[in-house]
Amino acid sequence: MSGHRIAGRGRVDPARAIDFSFDDTPLRGLAGDTLASALLANGVRLVGRSFKYHRPRGLLGAGVEEPNALVGVDRGPGRYTANARATSIELHAGLKVESQNRWPSLGFDLGAANNVLSPLFPAGFYNKTFMWPRAAWEKVYEPAIRRMAGLGKAPDAIDPDRYMASHDFVDLLVVGGGRAGIGAALAASASGERVMILDEQAELGGKLLADPARWGWLEGAMGLLREGGVTCLPRTTAIGLYHDGFVGAVERLTDHLPPAEAAGPRERLHRIRAGRIILATGAIERPLVFADNDRPGIMLASAARTYLHRYGVAIGRRVALLAAHDDGYRAIFDLAEAGVAIAAIVDVRQTVKPQLAAQAQALGIELLAGHVVSGTRGGKALAGITVAAIGGKGERHIACDALLIAGGWTPTVHLWSHGKGKLGWDAALGAFVPEGAMEHVTCAGACSGAIDAGDGLHQEALWSPRDPASFKAFVDLQNDVTARDIRLAVREGFRSIEHIKRYTTNGMATDQGKTSNLNGLQIATAALGHPAPIGHTTFRPPYTPTTFGALAGIAKDALFQPTRRTVIDGWAEAHGAVFENVAQWRRARYFPQGREDMDAAVARECRAVRASVGLFDASTLGKIEVVGPDAAEFLNRMYTNPWKSLAPGRCRYGLLLGEDGFIRDDGVAARLADDRFHVTTTTGGAARVLGMMEDYLQTEWPDLNVWLTSTTEQYAVIAVQGPRAREVIAPLIEGVDLSPQALPHMAFASGTICGVPMRLFRVSFTGELGFEVNVPAGHGRMVWEAIHAAGQAYGITPYGTETMHVLRAEKGFIIVGQDTDGTITPDDAGMGWAVGKKKPDFVGKRSLARPDMALADRKQLVGLLTEDPRLVLEEGAQIVADPNLPVPVPMIGHVTSAYYSVTLGRSIALAVVAGGRARMGETLFVPMPGTTHRVTVTDMLFYDREGARLDG
């Protein structure tokens, strides 16, 4: 055993032993351990294999910066998590963990053959190696690479865990629970502000948890935070910082508990809106780049200090230090005082502060200033190091089982970068630090660059007396990127650090280069001969890998895409409706009576609407309130139609295009007042249209004084259609004159129905006299039932979407998304009348002027009548001009809608046909299974050409 527990040290509980397993080997740790500290305490040094070369790897860090110790955690059936960091896994009873990226075992991994073959796998080899023979790519190369690629194994079962989310609003959010973060939270809470502080560790304290001298202060500070009402969130990682003081954070709720006790949600996603944000995220110690610097037992000095003081674990029995700054000495001195043998201190600086040299001498530690580690020895664990004087020729071997490395500090600026904060180069620190100001956000402590590590050395790699081509000096330990790979990228002609990153994959692993980015940057800068860094890569959310479950929250299984139901849905279900899904809504398709099939039920419903009155639930229509002094101007720019001249109390059909000039949506809008419009959209287009409107309002026309509000769920919409519609609703309505003169077609009025406030629209999607009653959703079912009761004397008939489709097709009314396919212009749809010819501009206007938009052979919407009036064409069926042409026969269009019309006593269809309007009366052919059918091209208006029935 090379690692061991030191009695009397750490914040762990020696009285509470915890059993766990690693690769099916039973082990024991203590309450308060992480998996990493428990493995070290048990002498486990080898924890994984590297991605590319399958080299043995051990722990490098003690926190989220850890690149090597990625494990799979088995939490029970269906609960397997790959690529979890051993440094972030809290030990609990029954924890079952396995190593990754090895076969057949961690100790004997056949993939290690890649290390021997490494000269064949330089940076970018995959872009050069598998180019010939081309046919081998699909059959040989790609399958082999896919089998070998990846870290860990993906779970193959549905995640049974639950996740939750919350919205939090605070005056101050502090990210980071170290000394600077706690101090900021205390100051703000004393002034009465609502304060939240979060930290990714199991308890607040940051690096204070590895400093026993400050534990008393920390305990007192935590008491003051509680007294001040500060919301403290340990085990919570801020994964992203966004605009307007918005932060996403994931809180781990049950992963630290034994499976039997983990009854609640696994994680909570906090959506935090803060007036101010203080980033106190600290800094990460940098590794040093030297020959064979990846052996198990080589660890960051700060991590070794954390394992000693927080967990009471020494990382080895005979330890050496390679330092490039003063801070590294703290860890080696602390280990020495704890009774650990110290092999040597190797300092790359020629001069070391006298007080440090004196302390080393007092502890009996050999200090080698002006020296480097030129190599390491060992297989699955470090056995020794080779030391050389800088500029010298001789080398010396030193036996040790652990090596601490201290290469400087890198401020954790990821969240600052997420918020588009600028970074500047700090030559004294040898790192990028936050620069300038950002609204809502400030940095404090080490995150801001306030780090005192003494005199430091900042160089791209340590000098070695050996030929650099004879060894591997690793920069990115997770992706096996070496210093030689980065220099190769420069020789290959890459100059941008972003290009070098992608060519070598440096910083592209799951750790986002927390320990490799800066070293890689400095190596590239030196190779290019630049005096200053060539820039930095971009940090993007999330800060650490985040479960899809946390992001999805409750949106899983039936809630992944919830079925939306109107307030009238229950009534429809009770009355035997057959339903269909339309976008996210469940809608009544038809209402069968007795043994009626769909055709019989639809025929009955159609006859009722045409002869008397029908009742239809149109609540699913999208509804948007457009309000403000510039509301009319806004709609004038969005829609093809003119809107400024529309008088209050009147409605207008609106056609919405994309920038490409193709139809995106349509609907009826009513002008409620000079500065207020009620705009409807298609059922499936509500969110899309609102998003499009917001996009233009915020980015193209921010000068317009307009507010947009979704009111889709605010109103229940009851369509009463048919020649007796006026008679049915008249007794229920107060405050509105329903006569054709007072309320003509496409008019709007406000009043009450059944004592409920109402918006009444005189519109029709059936061609009959029609009213759409809009009432607050909470009263929707009551009003529906009242109208249904009032209509009994007239044989009122509820009808569904299938009947609505037939009725609208008889009138040639299109449905966007069914009769259009994203390539249809207003003229193609026969709706050129809906385009304002005198309007200076609207969305899509310029595209309509393109020559190809006026080509005679564009596909245009037309009507079709089958030779056999009983035959209903298949929707989507292709149309040909001559079925006798050799295969493949050119297709000139397709059927978009097809129904049997009981009103007309025959089938009807709508279709898009190339040059359709010029083919009126022409016979075309529709191939269908079994035979080809003859059809005649007609216009789309099959019923009531004069429109006389609109007034009843």
Tab-separated table of C-alpha atoms in Angstrom, residues 65 79 153 193 197 262 281 337 349 381 467 515 552 564 570 626 685 697 713 721 754 843 845 926 928 933:
chain	number	residue	atom	x	y	z
A	65	GLU	CA	-10.557	20.041	-12.700
A	79	ARG	CA	-29.232	4.158	-12.902
A	153	LYS	CA	-20.389	3.175	-21.686
A	193	GLU	CA	-30.307	42.218	0.669
A	197	ILE	CA	-24.501	31.665	-2.229
A	262	ALA	CA	-32.431	8.433	-2.243
A	281	THR	CA	-14.975	30.902	-8.317
A	337	GLU	CA	5.073	17.855	9.315
A	349	ARG	CA	13.863	28.697	-10.440
A	381	ALA	CA	2.355	3.774	-10.404
A	467	ASP	CA	15.634	14.814	-27.320
A	515	THR	CA	-5.724	22.097	-16.572
A	552	ALA	CA	-35.169	18.345	-19.026
A	564	ARG	CA	-52.646	19.994	-23.982
A	570	GLY	CA	-63.871	16.812	-20.715
A	626	VAL	CA	-50.499	43.191	-29.779
A	685	GLY	CA	-48.058	28.052	-35.107
A	697	LEU	CA	-39.543	43.621	-32.541
A	713	GLU	CA	-54.684	29.798	-22.820
A	721	GLN	CA	-71.595	28.030	-37.290
A	754	CYS	CA	-74.295	34.133	-19.772
A	843	VAL	CA	-41.561	40.590	-44.064
A	845	LYS	CA	-41.667	41.501	-49.697
A	926	VAL	CA	-53.148	10.410	-59.915
A	928	MET	CA	-52.664	5.112	-56.478
A	933	HIS	CA	-57.213	7.811	-61.569
